Coordinates of C-alpha atoms and ligand atoms in Angstrom, one line a residue:
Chain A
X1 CA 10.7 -18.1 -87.9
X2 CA 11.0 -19.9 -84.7
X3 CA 14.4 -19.3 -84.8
X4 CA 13.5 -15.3 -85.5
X5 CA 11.5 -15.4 -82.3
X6 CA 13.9 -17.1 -80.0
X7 CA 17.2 -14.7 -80.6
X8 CA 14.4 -11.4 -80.1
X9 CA 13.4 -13.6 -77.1
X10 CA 17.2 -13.8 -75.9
X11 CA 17.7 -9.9 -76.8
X12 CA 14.9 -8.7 -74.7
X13 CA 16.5 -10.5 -71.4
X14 CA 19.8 -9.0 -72.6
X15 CA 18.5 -5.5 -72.9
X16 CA 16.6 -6.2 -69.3
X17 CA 20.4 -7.4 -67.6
X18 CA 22.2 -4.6 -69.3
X19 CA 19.9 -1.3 -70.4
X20 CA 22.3 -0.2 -72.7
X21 CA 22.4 -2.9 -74.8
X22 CA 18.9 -1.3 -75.2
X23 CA 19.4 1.7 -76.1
X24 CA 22.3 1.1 -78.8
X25 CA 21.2 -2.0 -80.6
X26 CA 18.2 -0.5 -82.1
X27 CA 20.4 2.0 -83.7
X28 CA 22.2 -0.1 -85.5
X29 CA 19.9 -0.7 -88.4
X30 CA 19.0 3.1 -88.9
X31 CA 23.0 3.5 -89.3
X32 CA 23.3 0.9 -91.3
X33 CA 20.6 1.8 -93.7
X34 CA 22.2 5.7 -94.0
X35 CA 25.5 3.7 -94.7
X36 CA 23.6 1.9 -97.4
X37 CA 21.9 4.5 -99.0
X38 CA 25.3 6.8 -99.2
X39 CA 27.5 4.0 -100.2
X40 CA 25.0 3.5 -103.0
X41 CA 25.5 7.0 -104.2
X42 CA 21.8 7.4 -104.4
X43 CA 22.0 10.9 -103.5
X44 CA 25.4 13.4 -104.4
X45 CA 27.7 12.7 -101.0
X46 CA 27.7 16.6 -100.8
X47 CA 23.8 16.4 -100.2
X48 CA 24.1 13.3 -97.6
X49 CA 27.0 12.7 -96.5
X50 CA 27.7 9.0 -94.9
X51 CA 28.0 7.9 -91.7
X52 CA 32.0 8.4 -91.7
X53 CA 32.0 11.3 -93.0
X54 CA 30.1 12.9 -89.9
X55 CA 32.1 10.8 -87.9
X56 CA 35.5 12.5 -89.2
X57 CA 33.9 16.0 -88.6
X58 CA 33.1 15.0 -85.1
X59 CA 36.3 14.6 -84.5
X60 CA 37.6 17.3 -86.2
X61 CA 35.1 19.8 -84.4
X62 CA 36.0 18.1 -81.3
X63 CA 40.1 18.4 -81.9
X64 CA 39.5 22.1 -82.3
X65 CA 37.8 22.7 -79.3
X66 CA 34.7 24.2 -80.9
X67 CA 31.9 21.3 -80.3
X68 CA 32.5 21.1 -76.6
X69 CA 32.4 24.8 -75.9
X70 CA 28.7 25.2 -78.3
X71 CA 27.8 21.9 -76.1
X72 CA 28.3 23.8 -72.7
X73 CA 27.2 26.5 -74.1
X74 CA 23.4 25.0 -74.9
X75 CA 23.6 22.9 -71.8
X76 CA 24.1 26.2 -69.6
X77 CA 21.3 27.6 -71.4
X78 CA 19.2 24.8 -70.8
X79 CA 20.0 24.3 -67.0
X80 CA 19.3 28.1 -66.3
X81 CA 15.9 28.4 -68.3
X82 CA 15.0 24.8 -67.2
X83 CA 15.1 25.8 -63.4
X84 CA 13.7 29.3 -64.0
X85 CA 11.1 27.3 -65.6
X86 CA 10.7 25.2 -62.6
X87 CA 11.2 27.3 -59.7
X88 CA 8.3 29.4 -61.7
X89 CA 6.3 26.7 -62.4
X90 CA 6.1 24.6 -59.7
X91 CA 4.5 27.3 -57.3
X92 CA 2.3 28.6 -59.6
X93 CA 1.1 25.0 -60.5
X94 CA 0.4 24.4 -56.9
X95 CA -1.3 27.8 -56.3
X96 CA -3.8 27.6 -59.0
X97 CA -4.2 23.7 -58.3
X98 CA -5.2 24.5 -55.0
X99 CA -7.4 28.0 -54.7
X100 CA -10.1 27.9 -56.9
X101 CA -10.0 31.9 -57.0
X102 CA -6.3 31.6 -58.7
X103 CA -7.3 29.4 -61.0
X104 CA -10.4 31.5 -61.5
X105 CA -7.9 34.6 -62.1
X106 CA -5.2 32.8 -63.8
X107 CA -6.1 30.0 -66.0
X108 CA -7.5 32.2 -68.5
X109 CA -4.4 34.3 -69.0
X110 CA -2.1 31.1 -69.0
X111 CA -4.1 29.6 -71.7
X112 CA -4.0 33.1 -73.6
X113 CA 0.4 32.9 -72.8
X114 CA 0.6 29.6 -73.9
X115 CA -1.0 30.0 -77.4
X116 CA 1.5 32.6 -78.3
X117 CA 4.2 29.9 -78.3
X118 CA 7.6 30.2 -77.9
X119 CA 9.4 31.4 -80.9
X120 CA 6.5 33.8 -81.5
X121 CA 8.3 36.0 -79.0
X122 CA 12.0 36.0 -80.6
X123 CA 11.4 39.5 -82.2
X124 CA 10.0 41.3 -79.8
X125 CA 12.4 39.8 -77.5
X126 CA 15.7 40.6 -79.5
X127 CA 14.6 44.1 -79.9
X128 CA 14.2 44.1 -75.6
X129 CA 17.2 42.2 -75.1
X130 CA 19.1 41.8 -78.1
X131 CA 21.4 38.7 -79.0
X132 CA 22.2 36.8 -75.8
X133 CA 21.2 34.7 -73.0
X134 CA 18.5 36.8 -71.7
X135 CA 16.7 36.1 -75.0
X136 CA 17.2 32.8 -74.6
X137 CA 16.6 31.8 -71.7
X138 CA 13.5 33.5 -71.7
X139 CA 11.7 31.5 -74.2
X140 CA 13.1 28.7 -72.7
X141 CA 11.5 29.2 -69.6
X142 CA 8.5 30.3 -71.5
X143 CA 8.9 26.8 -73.0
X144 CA 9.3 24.7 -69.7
X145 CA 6.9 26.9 -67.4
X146 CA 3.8 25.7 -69.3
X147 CA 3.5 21.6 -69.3
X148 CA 5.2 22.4 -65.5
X149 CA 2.1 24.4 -64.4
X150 CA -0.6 21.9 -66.3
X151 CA 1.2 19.3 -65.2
X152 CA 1.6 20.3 -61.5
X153 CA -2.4 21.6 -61.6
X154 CA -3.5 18.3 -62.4
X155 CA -1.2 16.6 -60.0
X156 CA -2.8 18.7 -56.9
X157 CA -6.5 18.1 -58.6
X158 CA -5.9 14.3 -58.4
X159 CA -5.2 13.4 -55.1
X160 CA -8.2 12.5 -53.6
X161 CA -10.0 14.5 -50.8
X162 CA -9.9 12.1 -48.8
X163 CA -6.2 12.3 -48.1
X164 CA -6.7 15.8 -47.4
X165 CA -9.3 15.4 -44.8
X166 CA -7.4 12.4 -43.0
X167 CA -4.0 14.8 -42.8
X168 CA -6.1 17.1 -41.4
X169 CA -8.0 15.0 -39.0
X170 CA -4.3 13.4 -37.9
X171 CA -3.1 16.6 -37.3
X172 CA -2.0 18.4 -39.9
X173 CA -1.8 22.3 -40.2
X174 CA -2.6 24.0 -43.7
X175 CA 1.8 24.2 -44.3
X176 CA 2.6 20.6 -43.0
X177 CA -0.5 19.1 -45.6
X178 CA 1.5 21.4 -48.6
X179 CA 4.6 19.6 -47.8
X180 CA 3.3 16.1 -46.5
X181 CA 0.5 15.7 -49.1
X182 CA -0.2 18.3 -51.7
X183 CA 3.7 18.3 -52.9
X184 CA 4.2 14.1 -53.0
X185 CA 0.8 13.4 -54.1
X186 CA 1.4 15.4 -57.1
X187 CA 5.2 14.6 -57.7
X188 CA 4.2 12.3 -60.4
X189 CA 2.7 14.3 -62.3
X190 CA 4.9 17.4 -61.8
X191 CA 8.0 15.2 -62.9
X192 CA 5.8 14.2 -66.5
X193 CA 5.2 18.1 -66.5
X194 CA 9.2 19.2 -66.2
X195 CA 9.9 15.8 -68.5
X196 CA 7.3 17.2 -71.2
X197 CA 8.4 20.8 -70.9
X198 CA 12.8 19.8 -71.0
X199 CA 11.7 18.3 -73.7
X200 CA 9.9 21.0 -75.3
X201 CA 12.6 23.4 -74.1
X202 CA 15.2 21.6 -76.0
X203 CA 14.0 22.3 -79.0
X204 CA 13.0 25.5 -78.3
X205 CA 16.4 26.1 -77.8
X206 CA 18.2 25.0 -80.8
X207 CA 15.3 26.8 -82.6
X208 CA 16.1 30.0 -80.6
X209 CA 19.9 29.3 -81.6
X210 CA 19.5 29.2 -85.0
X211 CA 17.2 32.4 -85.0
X212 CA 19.3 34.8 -82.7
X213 CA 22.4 32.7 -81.3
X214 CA 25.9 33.3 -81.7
X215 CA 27.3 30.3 -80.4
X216 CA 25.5 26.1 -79.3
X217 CA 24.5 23.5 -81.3
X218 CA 21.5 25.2 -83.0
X219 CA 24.0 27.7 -84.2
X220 CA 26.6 25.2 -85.8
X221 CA 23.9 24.3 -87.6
X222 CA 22.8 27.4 -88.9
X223 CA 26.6 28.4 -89.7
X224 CA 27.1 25.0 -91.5
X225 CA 24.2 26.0 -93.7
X226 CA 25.9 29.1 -94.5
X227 CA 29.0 27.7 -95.3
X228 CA 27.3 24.5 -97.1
X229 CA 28.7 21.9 -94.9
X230 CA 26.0 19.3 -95.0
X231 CA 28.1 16.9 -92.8
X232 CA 28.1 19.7 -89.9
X233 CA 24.6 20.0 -90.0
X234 CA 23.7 16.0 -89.6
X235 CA 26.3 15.8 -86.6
X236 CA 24.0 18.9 -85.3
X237 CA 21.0 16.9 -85.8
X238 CA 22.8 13.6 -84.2
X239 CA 24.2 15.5 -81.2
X240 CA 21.1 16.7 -80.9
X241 CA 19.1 13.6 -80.6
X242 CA 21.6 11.7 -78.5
X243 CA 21.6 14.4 -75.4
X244 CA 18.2 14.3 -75.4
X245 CA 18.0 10.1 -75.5
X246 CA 20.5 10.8 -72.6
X247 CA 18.8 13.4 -71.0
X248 CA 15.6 11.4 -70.8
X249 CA 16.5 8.3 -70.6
X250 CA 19.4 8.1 -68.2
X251 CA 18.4 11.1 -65.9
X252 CA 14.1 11.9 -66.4
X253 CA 12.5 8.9 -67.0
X254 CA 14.4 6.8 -63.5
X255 CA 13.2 9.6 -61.6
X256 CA 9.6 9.3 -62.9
X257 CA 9.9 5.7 -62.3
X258 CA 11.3 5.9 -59.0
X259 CA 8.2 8.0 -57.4
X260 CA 4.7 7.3 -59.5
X261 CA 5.4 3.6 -59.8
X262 CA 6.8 2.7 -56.7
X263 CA 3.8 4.3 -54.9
X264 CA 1.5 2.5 -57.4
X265 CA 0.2 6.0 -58.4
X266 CA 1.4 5.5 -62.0
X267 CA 1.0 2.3 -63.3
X268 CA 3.8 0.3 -64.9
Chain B
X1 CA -10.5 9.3 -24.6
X2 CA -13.8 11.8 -24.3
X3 CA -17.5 11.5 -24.5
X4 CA -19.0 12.3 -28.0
X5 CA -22.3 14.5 -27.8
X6 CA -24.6 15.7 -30.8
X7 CA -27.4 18.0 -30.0
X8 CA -30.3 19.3 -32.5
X9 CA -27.8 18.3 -35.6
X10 CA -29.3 19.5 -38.9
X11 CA -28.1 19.8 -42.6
X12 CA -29.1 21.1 -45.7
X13 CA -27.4 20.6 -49.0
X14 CA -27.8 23.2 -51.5
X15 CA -28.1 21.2 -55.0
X16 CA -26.2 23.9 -57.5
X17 CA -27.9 22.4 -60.2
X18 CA -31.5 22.1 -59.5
X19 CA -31.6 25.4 -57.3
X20 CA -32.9 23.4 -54.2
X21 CA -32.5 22.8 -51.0
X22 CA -32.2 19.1 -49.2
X23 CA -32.2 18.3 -45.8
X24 CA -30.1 15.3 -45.1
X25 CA -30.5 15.0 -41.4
X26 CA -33.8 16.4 -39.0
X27 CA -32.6 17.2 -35.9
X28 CA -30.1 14.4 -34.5
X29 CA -28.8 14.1 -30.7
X30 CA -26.8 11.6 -29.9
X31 CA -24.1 10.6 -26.8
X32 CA -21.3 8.5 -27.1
X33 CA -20.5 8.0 -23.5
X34 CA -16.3 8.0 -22.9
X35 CA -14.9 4.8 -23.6
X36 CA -18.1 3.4 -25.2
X37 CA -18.6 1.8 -28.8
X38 CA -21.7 3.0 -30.9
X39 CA -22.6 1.8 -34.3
X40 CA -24.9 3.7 -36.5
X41 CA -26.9 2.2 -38.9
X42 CA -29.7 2.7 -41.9
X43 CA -30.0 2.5 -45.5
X44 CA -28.6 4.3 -48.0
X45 CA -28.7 7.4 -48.4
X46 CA -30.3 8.0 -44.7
X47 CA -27.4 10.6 -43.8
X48 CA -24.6 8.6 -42.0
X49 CA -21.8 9.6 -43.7
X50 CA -23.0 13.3 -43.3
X51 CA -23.6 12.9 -39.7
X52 CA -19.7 11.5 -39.6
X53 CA -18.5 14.3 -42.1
X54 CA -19.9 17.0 -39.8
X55 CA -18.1 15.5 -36.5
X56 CA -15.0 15.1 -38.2
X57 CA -15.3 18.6 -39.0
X58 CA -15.4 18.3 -42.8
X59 CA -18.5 19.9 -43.7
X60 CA -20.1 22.6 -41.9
X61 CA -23.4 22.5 -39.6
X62 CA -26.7 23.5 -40.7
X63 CA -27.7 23.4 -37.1
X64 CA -27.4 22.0 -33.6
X65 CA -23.8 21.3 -32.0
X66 CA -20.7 19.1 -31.7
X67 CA -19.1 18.3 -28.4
X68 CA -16.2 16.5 -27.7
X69 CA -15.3 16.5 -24.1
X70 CA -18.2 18.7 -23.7
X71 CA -16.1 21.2 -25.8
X72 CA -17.7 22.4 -29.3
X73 CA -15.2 21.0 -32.3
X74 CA -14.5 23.4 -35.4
X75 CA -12.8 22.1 -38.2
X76 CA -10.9 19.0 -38.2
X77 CA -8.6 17.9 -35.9
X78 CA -6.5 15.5 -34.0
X79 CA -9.4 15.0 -31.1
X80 CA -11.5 13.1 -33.7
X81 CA -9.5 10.5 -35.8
X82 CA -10.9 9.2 -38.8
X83 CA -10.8 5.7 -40.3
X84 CA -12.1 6.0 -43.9
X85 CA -13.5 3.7 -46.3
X86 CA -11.2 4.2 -49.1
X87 CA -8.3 3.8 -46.6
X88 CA -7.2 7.1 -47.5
X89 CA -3.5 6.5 -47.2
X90 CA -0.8 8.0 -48.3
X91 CA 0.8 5.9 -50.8
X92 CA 4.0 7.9 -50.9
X93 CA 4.7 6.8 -47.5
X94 CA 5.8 3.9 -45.9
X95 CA 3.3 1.6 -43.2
X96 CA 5.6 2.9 -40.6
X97 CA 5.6 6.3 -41.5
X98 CA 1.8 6.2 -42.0
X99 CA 1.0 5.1 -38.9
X100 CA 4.0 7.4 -37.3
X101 CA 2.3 10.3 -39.1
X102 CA -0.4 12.2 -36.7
X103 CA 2.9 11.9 -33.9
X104 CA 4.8 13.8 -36.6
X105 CA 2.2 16.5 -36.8
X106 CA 2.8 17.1 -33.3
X107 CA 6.4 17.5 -33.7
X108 CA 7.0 13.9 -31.6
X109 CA 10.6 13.3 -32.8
X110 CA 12.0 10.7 -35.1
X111 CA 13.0 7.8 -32.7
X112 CA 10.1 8.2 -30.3
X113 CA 6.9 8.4 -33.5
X114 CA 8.2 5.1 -34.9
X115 CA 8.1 3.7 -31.5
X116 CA 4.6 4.7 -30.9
X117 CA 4.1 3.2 -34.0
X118 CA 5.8 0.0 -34.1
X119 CA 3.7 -1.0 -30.9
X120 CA 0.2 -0.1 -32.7
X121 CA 1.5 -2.1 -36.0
X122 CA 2.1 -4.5 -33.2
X123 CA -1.2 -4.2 -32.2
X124 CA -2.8 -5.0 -35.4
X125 CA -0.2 -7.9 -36.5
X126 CA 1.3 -6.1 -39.0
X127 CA 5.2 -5.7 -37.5
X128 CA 6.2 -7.6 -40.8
X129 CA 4.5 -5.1 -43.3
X130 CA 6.0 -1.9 -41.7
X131 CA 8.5 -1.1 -44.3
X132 CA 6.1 -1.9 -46.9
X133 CA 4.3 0.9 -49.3
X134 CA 0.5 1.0 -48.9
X135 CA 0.2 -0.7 -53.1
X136 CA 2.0 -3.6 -52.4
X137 CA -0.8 -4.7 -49.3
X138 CA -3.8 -6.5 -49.3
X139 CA -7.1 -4.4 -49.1
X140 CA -7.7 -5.9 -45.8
X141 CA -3.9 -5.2 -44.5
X142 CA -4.5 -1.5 -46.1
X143 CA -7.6 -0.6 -43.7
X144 CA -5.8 -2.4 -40.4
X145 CA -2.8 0.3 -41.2
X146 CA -6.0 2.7 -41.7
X147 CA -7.1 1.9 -37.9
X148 CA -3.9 2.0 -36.1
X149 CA -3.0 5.1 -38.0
X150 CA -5.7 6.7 -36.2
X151 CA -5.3 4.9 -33.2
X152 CA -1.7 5.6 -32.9
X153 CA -2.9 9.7 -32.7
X154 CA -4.6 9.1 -29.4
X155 CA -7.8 10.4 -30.5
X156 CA -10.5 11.1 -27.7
X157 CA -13.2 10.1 -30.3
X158 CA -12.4 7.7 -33.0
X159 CA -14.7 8.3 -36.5
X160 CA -15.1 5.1 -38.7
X161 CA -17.3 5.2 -41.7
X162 CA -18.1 1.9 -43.4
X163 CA -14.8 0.9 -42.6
X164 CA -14.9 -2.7 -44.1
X165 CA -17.8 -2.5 -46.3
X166 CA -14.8 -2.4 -49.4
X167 CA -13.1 -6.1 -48.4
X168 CA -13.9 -9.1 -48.8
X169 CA -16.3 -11.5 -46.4
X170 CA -13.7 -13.7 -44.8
X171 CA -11.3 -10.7 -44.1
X172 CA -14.4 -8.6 -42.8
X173 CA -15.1 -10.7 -40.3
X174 CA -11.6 -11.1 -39.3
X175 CA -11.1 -7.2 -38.9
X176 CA -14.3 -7.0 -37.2
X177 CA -13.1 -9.2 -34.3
X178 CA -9.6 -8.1 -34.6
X179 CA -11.2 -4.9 -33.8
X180 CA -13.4 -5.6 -31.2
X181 CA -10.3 -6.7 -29.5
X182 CA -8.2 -3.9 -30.0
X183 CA -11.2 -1.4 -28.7
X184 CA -11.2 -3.9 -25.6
X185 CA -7.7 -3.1 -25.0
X186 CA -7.3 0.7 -25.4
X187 CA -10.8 1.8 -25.3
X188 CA -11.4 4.5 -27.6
X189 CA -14.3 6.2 -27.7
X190 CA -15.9 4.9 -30.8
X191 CA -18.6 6.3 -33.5
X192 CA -18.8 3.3 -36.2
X193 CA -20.9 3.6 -39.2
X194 CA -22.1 0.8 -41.0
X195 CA -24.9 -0.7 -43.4
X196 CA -24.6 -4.3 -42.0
X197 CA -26.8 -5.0 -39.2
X198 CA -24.7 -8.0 -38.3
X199 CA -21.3 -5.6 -38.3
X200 CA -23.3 -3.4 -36.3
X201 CA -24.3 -5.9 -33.5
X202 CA -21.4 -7.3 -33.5
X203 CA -19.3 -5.0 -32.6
X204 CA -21.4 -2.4 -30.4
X205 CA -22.7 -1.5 -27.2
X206 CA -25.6 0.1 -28.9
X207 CA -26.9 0.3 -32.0
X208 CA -28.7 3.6 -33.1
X209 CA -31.1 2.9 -36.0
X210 CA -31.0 6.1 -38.5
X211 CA -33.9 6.9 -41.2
X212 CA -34.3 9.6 -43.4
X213 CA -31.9 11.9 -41.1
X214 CA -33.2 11.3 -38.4
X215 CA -32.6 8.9 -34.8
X216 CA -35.4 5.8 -35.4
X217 CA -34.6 4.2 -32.4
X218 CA -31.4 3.7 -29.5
X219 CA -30.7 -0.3 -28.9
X220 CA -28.5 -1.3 -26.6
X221 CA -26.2 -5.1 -27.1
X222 CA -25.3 -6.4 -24.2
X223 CA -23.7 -9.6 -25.3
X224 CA -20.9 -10.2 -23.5
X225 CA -16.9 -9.8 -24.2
X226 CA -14.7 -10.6 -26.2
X227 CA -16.6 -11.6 -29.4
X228 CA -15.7 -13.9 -32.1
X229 CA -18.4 -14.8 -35.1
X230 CA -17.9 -18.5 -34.2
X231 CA -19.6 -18.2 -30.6
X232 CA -21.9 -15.6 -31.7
X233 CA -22.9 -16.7 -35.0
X234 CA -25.0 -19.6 -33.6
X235 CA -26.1 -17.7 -30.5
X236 CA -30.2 -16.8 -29.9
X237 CA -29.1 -13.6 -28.3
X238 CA -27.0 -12.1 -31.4
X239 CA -29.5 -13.2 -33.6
X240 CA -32.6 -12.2 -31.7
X241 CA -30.9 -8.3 -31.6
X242 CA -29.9 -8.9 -35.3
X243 CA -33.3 -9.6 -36.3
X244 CA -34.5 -6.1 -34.1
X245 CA -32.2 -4.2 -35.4
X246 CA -33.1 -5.7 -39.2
X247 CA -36.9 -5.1 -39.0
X248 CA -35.9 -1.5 -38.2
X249 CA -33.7 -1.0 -40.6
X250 CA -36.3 -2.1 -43.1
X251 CA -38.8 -0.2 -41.9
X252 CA -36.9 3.0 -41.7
Ligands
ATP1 N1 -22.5 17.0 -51.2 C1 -23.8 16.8 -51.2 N2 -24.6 17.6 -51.9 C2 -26.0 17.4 -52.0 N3 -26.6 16.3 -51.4 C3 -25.8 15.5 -50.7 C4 -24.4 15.6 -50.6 N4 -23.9 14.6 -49.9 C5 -24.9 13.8 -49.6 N5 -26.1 14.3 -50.1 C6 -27.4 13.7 -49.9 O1 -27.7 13.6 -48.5 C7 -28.3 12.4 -48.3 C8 -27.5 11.6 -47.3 O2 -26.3 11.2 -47.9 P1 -25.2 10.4 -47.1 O3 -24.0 10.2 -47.9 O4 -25.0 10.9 -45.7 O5 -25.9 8.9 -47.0 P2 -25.3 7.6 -46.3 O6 -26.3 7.2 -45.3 O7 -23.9 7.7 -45.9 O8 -25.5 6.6 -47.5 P3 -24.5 5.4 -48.0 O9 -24.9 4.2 -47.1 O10 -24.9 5.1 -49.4 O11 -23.1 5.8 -47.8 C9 -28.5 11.7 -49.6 O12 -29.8 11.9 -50.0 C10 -27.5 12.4 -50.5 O13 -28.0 12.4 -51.8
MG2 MG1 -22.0 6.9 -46.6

């Protein structure tokens, strides 16, 4: 037991002088339980294939080119619909976080929007827009804009009036306390919004690839159904999970650190 | 630095809830000559903070007027700095660029605003905690940066409202003279609001008595400069105004 307790002990200093020790180790019994189960033959391979298996294909798919071009092509997709999302939200959060008359006119509408949910609007949408990026990166944006705007409302709600009234009594015209309190005091919170809605984007967009896409991962997936190639879709559903792991971990999560915590507006 | 003057200030509060009206404060004058240091004291709930809310220009006027300079104010603005009791700063800036931040308002450029306010951080001993963010001080180290980042505007009237009431005793009484010295240097024209009668006489030239809104009495403290608690906390005059200004307070 003691023994137990001392190598965790040694692990967690490990993971805390090199991250990604972190982030792979704990992986390694999930792959090594799917290696169990299929070398077991618990299940037909043809139903689960094994951890080499989808390895192989990743290479294969790889070698032929397609996997990189359906990975750029869901990555574009996210970038465009995530910034839409955000040069959308952001103002709009702010707005209605700071005039009570646009919250007063908006919030009911947003709530109404927000209900509909994203894939709700695929049908309608492919009839307006048909197959393509348009499509897509609408309900990708419709995806992101949402926990942006929440997000970013409760951000400007929080900071305290105080800070208003001593930016104004040191100066401070209507524009400079936007910039110098309204837009830092609620960063935190607008960086949890955008962290929330990538997320919820994501999957939005696979789901929106499967339904209408003609190329990305959510599309490899769908056409690996169709042709029955159960070891394409898991590598879909791997890929899948690793970009986002990376996404979040490597890129959103430092950035939510490095504000809220530093500031001791978000506590560790 | 400008004279401070309150004539025939009045304000109602309209409680949303109840459908009422309450008046907060009867009919208040007031003059804070230029230079001078007035305290303002009174129970809770007597209407200081609302007096100091209205001459910072956060809440409007019921009646009377606000003069700085002999000019009415409107509004916040730079002419009255404030010194809050939560602090109030911004925790996504620096010490430095706290206390460089009214300068920065004005468009003083990069070089010359942290000058300005490396000399006040100076001022209040804190040239080691510049760099610092306003979390990783002490409560008492937060509200010196809360002074000089009002000083360091060059207010002609500065605005403090219980200032000190949220640290502890020991630091307290070190702010309070730490203060009393820095008003000796620069001397700002000073409205201070407090609950602590001792605070009050402390650091004053008068001490105006406030009850139920309105001005109980006007005492003036003419103990003599600079003041530390270890000469005065012994001495018959500091006590004997103490003990004036506590019976009226208790009265009120
Ligand atoms: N926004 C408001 N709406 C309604 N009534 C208010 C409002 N602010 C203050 N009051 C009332 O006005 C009176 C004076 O309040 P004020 O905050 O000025 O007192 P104070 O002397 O600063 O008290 P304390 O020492 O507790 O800070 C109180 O009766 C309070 O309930
Ligand atoms: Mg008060």
């Amino acid at each position: 037991m003691t023994i137990l307790f001392k190598s965790w002990h040694h692990y967690l200093r490990l993971t805390q002088r090199f991250p990604s020790v972190g982030s792979i180790v704990p992986f390694i019994p999930v792959v090594a339980l799917w290696w169990l189960v299929t070398a077991l033959e618990l299940f037909p391979r043809v139903f689960l294939p094994g951890p080499g298996d989808v390895l192989r294909s990743f290479g294969s798919l790889v070698y032929k080119g397609i996997l990189p071009d359906y990975l750029q092509d869901s990555m574009v997709r996210l970038a465009v619909g995530a910034f839409c999302g955000i040069a959308l939200g952001i103002p709009l959060g702010i707005l209605i976080g700071m005039s009570r008359h646009a919250h007063t006119a908006l919030w009911p509408v947003l709530l109404f929007f927000q209900a509909i949910g994203d894939i709700a609007w695929l049908p309608i949408l492919v009839i307006w827009f048909g197959y393509g990026l348009v499509s897509m990166t609408f309900v990708i944006v419709y995806t992101v804009i949402f926990p942006v705007v929440l997000n970013t409302v409760l951000g400007v709600r929080s900071i305290p009036i105080a800070m208003h009234r001593a930016a104004l009594s040191l100066g401070a015209s209507r524009w400079q306390v936007l910039w110098e309190v309204v837009l830092p005091g609620a960063l935190p919170n607008i960086v949890t919004g955008l962290r929330n809605g990538l997320g919820y984007g994501w999957r939005a967009l696979i789901a929106a690839e499967i339904i209408v896409g003609t190329s990305g991962i959510g599309f490899l997936m769908f056409d690996a159904r169709r042709a029955g190639s159960t070891v394409e879709i898991l590598l879909g559903m791997i890929i899948l999970g690793i970009l986002w792991y990376i996404v979040d971990s490597w890129i959103l999560a430092p950035i939510e650190r490095a504000t809220g915590q530093r500031w001791g507006l978000v506590s560790k | 630095m400008k004279s401070l003057t309150i004539r025939n200030l009045s304000k109602t509060y309209f409680d949303l809830y109840a459908g009422t009206n309450h008046t907060a404060i009867h009919d208040v004058s007031l003059e804070v000559a230029e230079g001078d240091f007035v305290a303002v004291v009174g129970p809770s709930g007597c209407g200081k903070s609302t007096i100091l809310n209205m001459i910072a220009g956060f809440i409007p006027l019921s009646g009377g007027e606000i003069l700085v300079g002999g000019r009415p104010v409107k509004g916040p603005g730079p002419d009255r700095g404030v010194v809050f009791q939560s602090f109030a700063l911004f925790p996504w800036k620096t010490v430095l660029e706290n206390v460089a931040f009214g300068p920065k308002m004005r468009g003083v450029g990069k070089a010359e605003r942290e000058a300005i306010a490396r000399e006040y951080l100076a001022l209040a001993k804190l040239t080691e905690a510049a760099n610092r963010y306003p979390n990783e001080l002490s409560g008492g180290m937060q509200q010196r940066v809360g002074v000089v980042r009002a000083l360091a505007n060059n207010p002609d009237v500065l605005l403090m409202d219980e200032p000190f009431a949220s640290v502890d005793a020991q630091t307290r009484m070190t702010l309070q003279e730490e203060l009393t010295r820095i008003w000796q240097e620069k001397r700002p024209t000073v409205l201070f609001i407090t609950h602590d009668v001792g605070e009050a006489v402390f650091l004053a030239n008068r001490v105006v008595v406030l009850s139920k809104g309105r001005v109980l009495d006007d005492i003036g403290i003419d103990l003599p400069r600079p003041r530390s608690w270890d000469a005065l906390n012994e001495d018959a005059d500091f006590k004997a105004l103490s003990n004036r200004v506590l019976q009226l307070v208790r009265s009120a």
